[in-house]
Amino acid sequence: MNKQRRNVLKTGTGAAVLGALAAAGLIAPGIALADWNKAAFEAKSMADTLKALGATQPADSKDVQLTGPDIAENGAVVPVGVTSAIAGTTMIAILIDKNPNALAGSFKLPEGTEANVQTRVKMGQTSNVYALVKAGDKFYMATKEIKVTLGGCGG
């Protein structure tokens, strides 16, 4: 079965099948954007971003771990990870204080999902990076400074 699937994907037939399913209305390509928080992604300051996410006063937590390099040689691709040991984590967001838009990414986690996100972000300059975690009705935060030697946001 796996060999068959792999061969279908290698030949490009897989893309044609997915396209046909989307054209038939059986799968919806834009469905993941339904909960997109436009106000949070367009906010220019940390305070406005936190307000748009509903996190007025997040508490610092040792149960939220933010990983990333101490020094990023290329701000265009900075690897960042967030792990939460807080039970019931439903959302993880990554915010970068000195970027033109503070919110770099927001991830909604279905119930029972391991609260662990790894991604790459763009940073224009050295800045504090924040991991914001929502569990229940409360927000928690962790911070790490990442130094950027070559900017990725037009710098």
Short mmCIF file of N, CA and C in Angstrom, two decimals:
data_model
loop_
_atom_site.label_atom_id
_atom_site.label_comp_id
_atom_site.label_asym_id
_atom_site.label_seq_id
_atom_site.Cartn_x
_atom_site.Cartn_y
_atom_site.Cartn_z
N MET A 1 0.83 -1.20 0.00
CA MET A 1 0.00 0.00 0.00
C MET A 1 0.87 1.26 0.00
N ASN A 2 1.89 1.30 0.88
CA ASN A 2 2.76 2.47 0.94
C ASN A 2 3.52 2.67 -0.36
N LYS A 3 3.95 1.55 -0.98
CA LYS A 3 4.67 1.64 -2.25
C LYS A 3 3.78 2.24 -3.32
N GLN A 4 2.54 1.82 -3.32
CA GLN A 4 1.58 2.33 -4.29
C GLN A 4 1.37 3.83 -4.10
N ARG A 5 1.18 4.26 -2.86
CA ARG A 5 0.97 5.67 -2.55
C ARG A 5 2.20 6.49 -2.97
N ARG A 6 3.37 5.97 -2.64
CA ARG A 6 4.61 6.66 -2.98
C ARG A 6 4.75 6.82 -4.49
N ASN A 7 4.42 5.78 -5.24
CA ASN A 7 4.51 5.84 -6.70
C ASN A 7 3.52 6.84 -7.27
N VAL A 8 2.33 6.91 -6.71
CA VAL A 8 1.33 7.87 -7.18
C VAL A 8 1.83 9.28 -6.95
N LEU A 9 2.40 9.53 -5.76
CA LEU A 9 2.90 10.86 -5.45
C LEU A 9 4.12 11.23 -6.30
N LYS A 10 4.99 10.25 -6.57
CA LYS A 10 6.18 10.51 -7.37
C LYS A 10 5.83 10.86 -8.82
N THR A 11 4.80 10.26 -9.34
CA THR A 11 4.45 10.50 -10.74
C THR A 11 3.66 11.79 -10.92
N GLY A 12 3.24 12.42 -9.85
CA GLY A 12 2.48 13.65 -9.97
C GLY A 12 0.98 13.41 -10.05
N THR A 13 0.60 12.16 -10.08
CA THR A 13 -0.83 11.83 -10.14
C THR A 13 -1.52 12.27 -8.86
N GLY A 14 -0.77 12.27 -7.75
CA GLY A 14 -1.34 12.68 -6.47
C GLY A 14 -1.87 14.10 -6.51
N ALA A 15 -1.11 15.01 -7.13
CA ALA A 15 -1.55 16.40 -7.25
C ALA A 15 -2.79 16.49 -8.11
N ALA A 16 -2.86 15.70 -9.16
CA ALA A 16 -4.03 15.70 -10.03
C ALA A 16 -5.26 15.20 -9.28
N VAL A 17 -5.07 14.18 -8.45
CA VAL A 17 -6.18 13.63 -7.67
C VAL A 17 -6.67 14.67 -6.66
N LEU A 18 -5.73 15.32 -5.96
CA LEU A 18 -6.13 16.35 -5.01
C LEU A 18 -6.84 17.51 -5.70
N GLY A 19 -6.35 17.90 -6.86
CA GLY A 19 -7.00 18.95 -7.63
C GLY A 19 -8.41 18.57 -8.04
N ALA A 20 -8.59 17.32 -8.45
CA ALA A 20 -9.92 16.85 -8.85
C ALA A 20 -10.87 16.83 -7.66
N LEU A 21 -10.37 16.42 -6.49
CA LEU A 21 -11.21 16.40 -5.29
C LEU A 21 -11.61 17.82 -4.89
N ALA A 22 -10.67 18.76 -5.00
CA ALA A 22 -10.99 20.15 -4.68
C ALA A 22 -12.00 20.72 -5.68
N ALA A 23 -11.82 20.40 -6.96
CA ALA A 23 -12.75 20.89 -7.99
C ALA A 23 -14.16 20.32 -7.79
N ALA A 24 -14.23 19.11 -7.28
CA ALA A 24 -15.53 18.48 -7.04
C ALA A 24 -16.16 18.98 -5.75
N GLY A 25 -15.44 19.77 -4.98
CA GLY A 25 -15.98 20.30 -3.74
C GLY A 25 -15.89 19.34 -2.58
N LEU A 26 -15.13 18.24 -2.74
CA LEU A 26 -15.02 17.26 -1.68
C LEU A 26 -14.01 17.67 -0.61
N ILE A 27 -13.04 18.49 -0.99
CA ILE A 27 -12.12 19.07 -0.02
C ILE A 27 -12.06 20.56 -0.30
N ALA A 28 -11.87 21.33 0.76
CA ALA A 28 -11.86 22.79 0.61
C ALA A 28 -10.46 23.30 0.94
N PRO A 29 -9.73 23.84 -0.04
CA PRO A 29 -8.36 24.27 0.20
C PRO A 29 -8.23 25.42 1.18
N GLY A 30 -9.20 26.29 1.33
CA GLY A 30 -9.08 27.45 2.21
C GLY A 30 -9.67 27.26 3.58
N ILE A 31 -10.08 26.06 3.91
CA ILE A 31 -10.78 25.84 5.18
C ILE A 31 -9.91 26.14 6.39
N ALA A 32 -8.60 25.95 6.30
CA ALA A 32 -7.71 26.20 7.43
C ALA A 32 -7.63 27.68 7.77
N LEU A 33 -7.99 28.55 6.87
CA LEU A 33 -7.91 29.99 7.12
C LEU A 33 -9.17 30.54 7.78
N ALA A 34 -10.12 29.69 8.07
CA ALA A 34 -11.40 30.15 8.61
C ALA A 34 -11.26 30.89 9.93
N ASP A 35 -10.30 30.51 10.77
CA ASP A 35 -10.13 31.14 12.08
C ASP A 35 -8.98 32.14 12.10
N TRP A 36 -8.55 32.60 10.94
CA TRP A 36 -7.43 33.53 10.86
C TRP A 36 -7.78 34.82 11.58
N ASN A 37 -6.93 35.25 12.51
CA ASN A 37 -7.14 36.46 13.30
C ASN A 37 -6.45 37.63 12.59
N LYS A 38 -7.16 38.27 11.69
CA LYS A 38 -6.60 39.34 10.88
C LYS A 38 -6.07 40.49 11.73
N ALA A 39 -6.80 40.88 12.76
CA ALA A 39 -6.39 42.00 13.61
C ALA A 39 -5.06 41.70 14.30
N ALA A 40 -4.87 40.47 14.76
CA ALA A 40 -3.63 40.10 15.45
C ALA A 40 -2.45 40.12 14.49
N PHE A 41 -2.64 39.62 13.27
CA PHE A 41 -1.54 39.58 12.31
C PHE A 41 -1.21 40.96 11.74
N GLU A 42 -2.16 41.88 11.76
CA GLU A 42 -1.91 43.22 11.25
C GLU A 42 -1.45 44.21 12.32
N ALA A 43 -1.54 43.81 13.59
CA ALA A 43 -1.14 44.70 14.68
C ALA A 43 0.35 45.03 14.59
N LYS A 44 0.69 46.27 14.87
CA LYS A 44 2.07 46.74 14.74
C LYS A 44 2.86 46.66 16.05
N SER A 45 2.19 46.71 17.18
CA SER A 45 2.91 46.69 18.46
C SER A 45 2.58 45.40 19.22
N MET A 46 3.44 45.09 20.19
CA MET A 46 3.20 43.92 21.03
C MET A 46 1.90 44.06 21.80
N ALA A 47 1.65 45.24 22.35
CA ALA A 47 0.44 45.46 23.14
C ALA A 47 -0.82 45.24 22.29
N ASP A 48 -0.82 45.78 21.07
CA ASP A 48 -1.97 45.61 20.19
C ASP A 48 -2.16 44.16 19.78
N THR A 49 -1.05 43.45 19.56
CA THR A 49 -1.12 42.04 19.18
C THR A 49 -1.68 41.22 20.33
N LEU A 50 -1.17 41.44 21.53
CA LEU A 50 -1.67 40.71 22.70
C LEU A 50 -3.15 40.98 22.92
N LYS A 51 -3.57 42.24 22.74
CA LYS A 51 -4.98 42.60 22.89
C LYS A 51 -5.84 41.87 21.85
N ALA A 52 -5.37 41.82 20.59
CA ALA A 52 -6.13 41.16 19.54
C ALA A 52 -6.23 39.66 19.78
N LEU A 53 -5.24 39.08 20.44
CA LEU A 53 -5.27 37.65 20.76
C LEU A 53 -6.06 37.36 22.04
N GLY A 54 -6.42 38.40 22.79
CA GLY A 54 -7.16 38.23 24.03
C GLY A 54 -6.29 38.00 25.24
N ALA A 55 -5.00 38.25 25.11
CA ALA A 55 -4.04 38.01 26.19
C ALA A 55 -3.63 39.32 26.82
N THR A 56 -4.46 39.85 27.72
CA THR A 56 -4.17 41.16 28.29
C THR A 56 -2.96 41.14 29.22
N GLN A 57 -2.86 40.13 30.09
CA GLN A 57 -1.73 40.05 31.01
C GLN A 57 -1.25 38.61 31.13
N PRO A 58 -0.47 38.14 30.15
CA PRO A 58 0.02 36.76 30.25
C PRO A 58 1.04 36.62 31.39
N ALA A 59 1.00 35.48 32.04
CA ALA A 59 1.92 35.22 33.14
C ALA A 59 3.16 34.50 32.61
N ASP A 60 4.33 34.82 33.19
CA ASP A 60 5.54 34.08 32.84
C ASP A 60 5.40 32.66 33.39
N SER A 61 5.89 31.69 32.63
CA SER A 61 5.75 30.31 33.06
C SER A 61 6.99 29.50 32.70
N LYS A 62 7.46 28.71 33.64
CA LYS A 62 8.58 27.80 33.38
C LYS A 62 8.10 26.56 32.64
N ASP A 63 6.79 26.39 32.51
CA ASP A 63 6.23 25.25 31.78
C ASP A 63 6.14 25.52 30.28
N VAL A 64 6.51 26.73 29.86
CA VAL A 64 6.55 27.08 28.43
C VAL A 64 8.02 27.25 28.07
N GLN A 65 8.48 26.47 27.10
CA GLN A 65 9.87 26.56 26.67
C GLN A 65 9.94 27.09 25.25
N LEU A 66 10.78 28.09 25.06
CA LEU A 66 11.03 28.70 23.76
C LEU A 66 12.46 28.39 23.38
N THR A 67 12.65 27.75 22.23
CA THR A 67 13.99 27.41 21.77
C THR A 67 14.30 28.16 20.49
N GLY A 68 15.56 28.47 20.32
CA GLY A 68 16.04 29.16 19.13
C GLY A 68 17.51 29.46 19.33
N PRO A 69 18.19 29.87 18.28
CA PRO A 69 19.62 30.15 18.41
C PRO A 69 19.85 31.43 19.22
N ASP A 70 20.98 31.50 19.88
CA ASP A 70 21.35 32.74 20.56
C ASP A 70 21.69 33.81 19.52
N ILE A 71 22.35 33.36 18.44
CA ILE A 71 22.72 34.26 17.35
C ILE A 71 22.25 33.63 16.04
N ALA A 72 21.45 34.38 15.28
CA ALA A 72 20.98 33.92 13.98
C ALA A 72 21.81 34.65 12.91
N GLU A 73 22.49 33.88 12.10
CA GLU A 73 23.33 34.49 11.06
C GLU A 73 22.51 35.06 9.92
N ASN A 74 21.32 34.54 9.70
CA ASN A 74 20.45 35.02 8.63
C ASN A 74 19.05 35.22 9.20
N GLY A 75 18.62 36.46 9.32
CA GLY A 75 17.31 36.77 9.89
C GLY A 75 16.14 36.31 9.04
N ALA A 76 16.39 35.92 7.80
CA ALA A 76 15.31 35.47 6.92
C ALA A 76 14.79 34.08 7.30
N VAL A 77 15.62 33.27 7.96
CA VAL A 77 15.22 31.91 8.34
C VAL A 77 15.76 31.58 9.73
N VAL A 78 15.04 31.96 10.74
CA VAL A 78 15.45 31.72 12.13
C VAL A 78 14.61 30.58 12.69
N PRO A 79 15.23 29.44 13.03
CA PRO A 79 14.46 28.33 13.59
C PRO A 79 14.02 28.63 15.03
N VAL A 80 12.74 28.45 15.29
CA VAL A 80 12.18 28.71 16.61
C VAL A 80 11.24 27.56 16.97
N GLY A 81 11.26 27.16 18.23
CA GLY A 81 10.38 26.11 18.70
C GLY A 81 9.72 26.49 20.01
N VAL A 82 8.51 26.02 20.20
CA VAL A 82 7.78 26.28 21.45
C VAL A 82 7.19 24.96 21.93
N THR A 83 7.41 24.67 23.21
CA THR A 83 6.83 23.48 23.84
C THR A 83 6.14 23.92 25.12
N SER A 84 4.92 23.41 25.32
CA SER A 84 4.18 23.72 26.53
C SER A 84 3.88 22.44 27.30
N ALA A 85 4.20 22.46 28.60
CA ALA A 85 3.87 21.34 29.47
C ALA A 85 2.60 21.62 30.25
N ILE A 86 1.90 22.69 29.90
CA ILE A 86 0.66 23.06 30.58
C ILE A 86 -0.50 22.24 30.00
N ALA A 87 -1.21 21.55 30.86
CA ALA A 87 -2.33 20.72 30.41
C ALA A 87 -3.41 21.58 29.78
N GLY A 88 -3.98 21.09 28.71
CA GLY A 88 -5.07 21.80 28.05
C GLY A 88 -4.64 22.94 27.16
N THR A 89 -3.39 22.93 26.69
CA THR A 89 -2.92 23.98 25.80
C THR A 89 -3.69 23.91 24.49
N THR A 90 -4.28 25.05 24.09
CA THR A 90 -5.10 25.08 22.88
C THR A 90 -4.54 26.01 21.80
N MET A 91 -3.54 26.83 22.16
CA MET A 91 -2.99 27.76 21.19
C MET A 91 -1.55 28.10 21.55
N ILE A 92 -0.71 28.17 20.51
CA ILE A 92 0.67 28.64 20.67
C ILE A 92 0.89 29.73 19.64
N ALA A 93 1.43 30.87 20.09
CA ALA A 93 1.74 31.96 19.17
C ALA A 93 3.19 32.36 19.38
N ILE A 94 3.82 32.81 18.29
CA ILE A 94 5.19 33.29 18.34
C ILE A 94 5.17 34.77 17.95
N LEU A 95 5.70 35.61 18.83
CA LEU A 95 5.71 37.05 18.61
C LEU A 95 7.14 37.56 18.62
N ILE A 96 7.43 38.54 17.76
CA ILE A 96 8.77 39.12 17.67
C ILE A 96 8.62 40.62 17.86
N ASP A 97 9.18 41.10 18.96
CA ASP A 97 8.98 42.47 19.42
C ASP A 97 9.33 43.52 18.36
N LYS A 98 10.47 43.42 17.70
CA LYS A 98 10.94 44.49 16.82
C LYS A 98 10.63 44.26 15.34
N ASN A 99 9.80 43.27 15.02
CA ASN A 99 9.38 43.09 13.63
C ASN A 99 8.30 44.11 13.28
N PRO A 100 8.12 44.42 12.00
CA PRO A 100 7.07 45.36 11.60
C PRO A 100 5.68 44.92 12.08
N ASN A 101 5.42 43.62 12.05
CA ASN A 101 4.21 43.05 12.63
C ASN A 101 4.68 42.04 13.67
N ALA A 102 4.23 42.20 14.90
CA ALA A 102 4.76 41.39 16.00
C ALA A 102 4.43 39.90 15.89
N LEU A 103 3.24 39.56 15.40
CA LEU A 103 2.81 38.15 15.36
C LEU A 103 3.44 37.45 14.16
N ALA A 104 4.32 36.49 14.46
CA ALA A 104 4.99 35.73 13.39
C ALA A 104 4.21 34.46 13.04
N GLY A 105 3.49 33.90 14.00
CA GLY A 105 2.73 32.69 13.75
C GLY A 105 1.81 32.37 14.90
N SER A 106 0.67 31.78 14.57
CA SER A 106 -0.30 31.37 15.59
C SER A 106 -0.83 30.00 15.21
N PHE A 107 -0.81 29.08 16.17
CA PHE A 107 -1.18 27.70 15.91
C PHE A 107 -2.26 27.26 16.88
N LYS A 108 -3.42 26.85 16.37
CA LYS A 108 -4.49 26.31 17.21
C LYS A 108 -4.29 24.81 17.31
N LEU A 109 -4.34 24.29 18.53
CA LEU A 109 -4.09 22.88 18.77
C LEU A 109 -5.37 22.17 19.18
N PRO A 110 -5.77 21.16 18.44
CA PRO A 110 -6.96 20.39 18.84
C PRO A 110 -6.71 19.66 20.16
N GLU A 111 -7.77 19.34 20.86
CA GLU A 111 -7.67 18.64 22.13
C GLU A 111 -6.90 17.34 21.95
N GLY A 112 -5.99 17.07 22.87
CA GLY A 112 -5.20 15.85 22.82
C GLY A 112 -3.92 15.95 22.01
N THR A 113 -3.66 17.11 21.40
CA THR A 113 -2.46 17.31 20.60
C THR A 113 -1.29 17.67 21.50
N GLU A 114 -0.12 17.11 21.21
CA GLU A 114 1.08 17.48 21.95
C GLU A 114 1.41 18.94 21.65
N ALA A 115 1.59 19.73 22.67
CA ALA A 115 1.82 21.17 22.51
C ALA A 115 3.29 21.43 22.19
N ASN A 116 3.65 21.21 20.91
CA ASN A 116 5.02 21.36 20.46
C ASN A 116 4.98 21.87 19.02
N VAL A 117 5.55 23.05 18.80
CA VAL A 117 5.56 23.66 17.47
C VAL A 117 6.99 24.03 17.11
N GLN A 118 7.40 23.68 15.91
CA GLN A 118 8.72 24.05 15.38
C GLN A 118 8.50 24.74 14.03
N THR A 119 9.11 25.90 13.84
CA THR A 119 8.94 26.62 12.58
C THR A 119 10.16 27.52 12.34
N ARG A 120 10.13 28.23 11.26
CA ARG A 120 11.16 29.24 10.97
C ARG A 120 10.45 30.59 10.83
N VAL A 121 11.06 31.61 11.40
CA VAL A 121 10.48 32.95 11.35
C VAL A 121 11.47 33.91 10.71
N LYS A 122 10.96 35.04 10.31
CA LYS A 122 11.78 36.09 9.72
C LYS A 122 11.96 37.19 10.76
N MET A 123 13.20 37.61 10.95
CA MET A 123 13.51 38.66 11.92
C MET A 123 14.33 39.75 11.24
N GLY A 124 13.90 41.00 11.40
CA GLY A 124 14.60 42.12 10.78
C GLY A 124 15.81 42.58 11.56
N GLN A 125 15.84 42.30 12.86
CA GLN A 125 16.94 42.75 13.70
C GLN A 125 16.93 41.98 15.01
N THR A 126 17.95 42.18 15.81
CA THR A 126 18.01 41.56 17.14
C THR A 126 16.76 41.96 17.92
N SER A 127 16.14 40.97 18.56
CA SER A 127 14.88 41.25 19.24
C SER A 127 14.57 40.18 20.27
N ASN A 128 13.67 40.52 21.18
CA ASN A 128 13.10 39.50 22.05
C ASN A 128 12.03 38.75 21.26
N VAL A 129 12.04 37.43 21.40
CA VAL A 129 11.03 36.57 20.79
C VAL A 129 10.20 36.02 21.94
N TYR A 130 8.90 36.01 21.76
CA TYR A 130 7.98 35.57 22.81
C TYR A 130 7.18 34.37 22.35
N ALA A 131 7.02 33.41 23.26
CA ALA A 131 6.12 32.29 23.04
C ALA A 131 4.90 32.56 23.91
N LEU A 132 3.73 32.64 23.29
CA LEU A 132 2.49 32.87 24.01
C LEU A 132 1.66 31.60 23.93
N VAL A 133 1.24 31.10 25.07
CA VAL A 133 0.48 29.85 25.15
C VAL A 133 -0.86 30.11 25.83
N LYS A 134 -1.92 29.57 25.24
CA LYS A 134 -3.24 29.66 25.87
C LYS A 134 -3.65 28.27 26.35
N ALA A 135 -4.04 28.21 27.62
CA ALA A 135 -4.55 26.98 28.22
C ALA A 135 -5.76 27.36 29.06
N GLY A 136 -6.90 26.82 28.70
CA GLY A 136 -8.14 27.25 29.35
C GLY A 136 -8.41 28.68 28.97
N ASP A 137 -8.66 29.53 29.96
CA ASP A 137 -8.88 30.96 29.71
C ASP A 137 -7.66 31.80 30.07
N LYS A 138 -6.53 31.15 30.34
CA LYS A 138 -5.33 31.87 30.79
C LYS A 138 -4.24 31.82 29.72
N PHE A 139 -3.39 32.83 29.75
CA PHE A 139 -2.27 32.93 28.83
C PHE A 139 -0.96 32.91 29.61
N TYR A 140 0.04 32.25 29.01
CA TYR A 140 1.36 32.12 29.62
C TYR A 140 2.40 32.51 28.58
N MET A 141 3.57 32.96 29.06
CA MET A 141 4.57 33.47 28.13
C MET A 141 5.98 33.07 28.54
N ALA A 142 6.82 32.89 27.53
CA ALA A 142 8.26 32.70 27.72
C ALA A 142 8.97 33.64 26.75
N THR A 143 10.18 34.06 27.09
CA THR A 143 10.92 35.04 26.29
C THR A 143 12.35 34.58 26.05
N LYS A 144 12.87 34.91 24.88
CA LYS A 144 14.27 34.65 24.56
C LYS A 144 14.76 35.74 23.61
N GLU A 145 15.92 36.30 23.89
CA GLU A 145 16.52 37.26 22.97
C GLU A 145 17.30 36.49 21.90
N ILE A 146 17.06 36.84 20.65
CA ILE A 146 17.82 36.27 19.55
C ILE A 146 18.52 37.41 18.82
N LYS A 147 19.83 37.29 18.73
CA LYS A 147 20.64 38.31 18.05
C LYS A 147 20.72 37.95 16.56
N VAL A 148 20.46 38.93 15.71
CA VAL A 148 20.47 38.73 14.25
C VAL A 148 21.64 39.50 13.67
N THR A 149 22.47 38.79 12.87
CA THR A 149 23.62 39.46 12.26
C THR A 149 23.28 40.00 10.87
N LEU A 150 22.33 39.36 10.16
CA LEU A 150 21.90 39.84 8.84
C LEU A 150 20.38 39.83 8.83
N GLY A 151 19.76 40.99 8.71
CA GLY A 151 18.31 41.12 8.81
C GLY A 151 17.57 40.40 7.71
N GLY A 152 16.34 39.97 8.03
CA GLY A 152 15.53 39.25 7.07
C GLY A 152 14.30 40.01 6.64
N CYS A 153 14.01 41.14 7.27
CA CYS A 153 12.80 41.91 6.94
C CYS A 153 13.21 43.16 6.16
N GLY A 154 13.94 42.97 5.10
CA GLY A 154 14.34 44.11 4.28
C GLY A 154 15.61 44.79 4.77
N GLY A 155 16.26 44.20 5.80
CA GLY A 155 17.46 44.82 6.37
C GLY A 155 18.73 44.21 5.86
#
